[in-house]
């Protein structure tokens, strides 16, 4: 049944190749057909395989396409591995990716580099599929780097604007810091196991290392470094808000389906190694908790609608890390899936708004759009409800509530992580509905130009349905008790060890989470709809404005890194402009040149001088032979 | 018949050689330079004759015949070059033919 497996990543790659080679020579309709079609067929193949997989439930399906190379006993193959975990990721990547591609046909319709856009998007989806389907870490790393390359190409898509090129380079370089850590981690894994095959490492690691092994800890931390870079977590989160320079469908793809979730996948995939290093697990949880708070506060103060969403992604990926960090693997992956739906939805809605308002992204210039763009309004509302974890009816409530619950009920959780998550949830619902009220309510400030057509509204409606209904496949114990999703993942990802006799408190915590979410919405309603003068009073105070500026700049991380790394580096390169090492070699070259010029002067062309030279030489040789 | 001592013969050859060498170096006219080279060749030939006479060997005279033959060939090449230089540069001044410098 696995014969079709290779088609899933191969189709987007083939689409990218065709578009790169012939994209500029064929009509736009054909470009759309290739670009959207390749991902669409890939999604269809995923669906077929998914149904087969669900009906027969094998442990995993493996398909080896060919052997990559074989050097000194190291022989990785181009082989794909399908199990429940990669199934979830492939499903989200191909389906959400497909919807984003459909959306892009309208969003990018006016762009002259239409073919280049779809080529990069296909390559992006293909790389991400390779990342999640790889059966060894080397192939995973190839996909990992491919994703990094595509993010560079797409963030800097409108390359004529220098700021976009800067954002693209920033994303590439900062994620490269994490990638380097990850590469070292892979070297160490290879040194210890002599293979990079994920299954073998997972089985052997548990036998070779005991819990708390130092090597396991170092490797887990290095892999965490890679995950932190790609997933935009503290301290490598600064590239993500700037990545908004790319076209909006790209942001949707980066934040929902690809790239950012690669780190979550890596940790979930290598969970055996992480379980052997409790300190690394704690680091994952703490990074998640701190990141979700920092990003949440930063999102509160942004005016650019896409930057709010970018910070909310950092914050939501922080929740996923929080879940992974306490060993709630399937909850982290569940939140990834739900987040993939609602974040793609929110970004695509934001894109529709931006398109309608002639590329205006400032929320202060939006308003009153609920009447003008009804489809966008209602779908955005569903996405926002999911992001803010609106109780009972939104998918986000079930995924986030599970994470928060396991912070207390899980053995590895603790009260501080829970409180951080709870505070984060409160802030999330404030900034989410701040966005809703600023954008859709109040008076209209910018004229609506472009009305979205079917290519935009259909993906929005599908994603809205998923963001609404996706949560019902996993319901809490005391409320429906549906565990389809965690059962599906159970063969791959172990369940959380629960604290005994804690279940009776679950309804209290759910109530608390619900109250927190509704309270956040109410505060947003109060400040941004009912009594806007409250905001003005905040803006008048000097202290709060200082905090506001601090949060607005993303907690000053850009300035900090600028001072710590960028400026010393620029200074050093300025000092060493002529390259100290190189001067040794230039000296040799210059000396040779000088001698050459000196001797060239003896070539006068006058014959008598040459005769004199011969005579002098002869006399010298004679003298020497006589004397010796 | 009084024999000339070898030292006298070699001294004459040396003086002739030096004269030839000096005039190659100081003459500008290319024909004079050729003549000076001939003088040097003949000085060398004289040295062979003297040496052959001293050891009563015929080799010295054989070498002189060789030198004469070689000089004839050399003069023909030299004269051809001089003709070419005169044809190209309209002068016999060797310093004028200094295009191949540096």
mmCIF file of C-alpha atoms in Angstrom, chain A residues 596 600-608 610-613 615 619, chain B residues 21 24-28 30 33 94-95 97-102:
data_model
loop_
_atom_site.group_PDB
_atom_site.id
_atom_site.type_symbol
_atom_site.label_atom_id
_atom_site.label_comp_id
_atom_site.label_asym_id
_atom_site.label_seq_id
_atom_site.Cartn_x
_atom_site.Cartn_y
_atom_site.Cartn_z
ATOM 1 C CA UNK A 596 60.615 41.401 -12.076
ATOM 2 C CA UNK A 600 63.343 43.876 -16.745
ATOM 3 C CA UNK A 601 65.283 47.156 -16.702
ATOM 4 C CA UNK A 602 68.476 45.314 -17.758
ATOM 5 C CA UNK A 603 66.775 44.348 -20.995
ATOM 6 C CA UNK A 604 67.813 47.537 -22.791
ATOM 7 C CA UNK A 605 67.704 46.141 -26.298
ATOM 8 C CA UNK A 606 71.210 47.651 -26.942
ATOM 9 C CA UNK A 607 73.465 44.844 -28.133
ATOM 10 C CA UNK A 608 76.679 46.326 -26.751
ATOM 11 C CA UNK A 610 74.596 42.523 -23.661
ATOM 12 C CA UNK A 611 78.159 41.984 -24.864
ATOM 13 C CA UNK A 612 79.436 43.852 -21.830
ATOM 14 C CA UNK A 613 77.229 41.643 -19.693
ATOM 15 C CA UNK A 615 82.219 39.830 -20.671
ATOM 16 C CA UNK A 619 85.461 37.469 -16.092
ATOM 17 C CA UNK B 21 86.620 42.320 -27.458
ATOM 18 C CA UNK B 24 82.998 44.896 -30.049
ATOM 19 C CA UNK B 25 82.003 46.717 -26.933
ATOM 20 C CA UNK B 26 82.782 50.269 -27.979
ATOM 21 C CA UNK B 27 81.998 50.244 -31.691
ATOM 22 C CA UNK B 28 78.525 51.232 -32.799
ATOM 23 C CA UNK B 30 77.651 46.968 -36.894
ATOM 24 C CA UNK B 33 81.540 44.874 -34.702
ATOM 25 C CA UNK B 94 73.601 48.861 -33.673
ATOM 26 C CA UNK B 95 72.085 50.997 -30.894
ATOM 27 C CA UNK B 97 68.112 48.226 -33.205
ATOM 28 C CA UNK B 98 66.887 48.328 -29.595
ATOM 29 C CA UNK B 99 63.220 47.485 -29.999
ATOM 30 C CA UNK B 100 63.420 44.335 -27.877
ATOM 31 C CA UNK B 101 63.909 46.015 -24.523
ATOM 32 C CA UNK B 102 62.251 45.496 -21.152
#
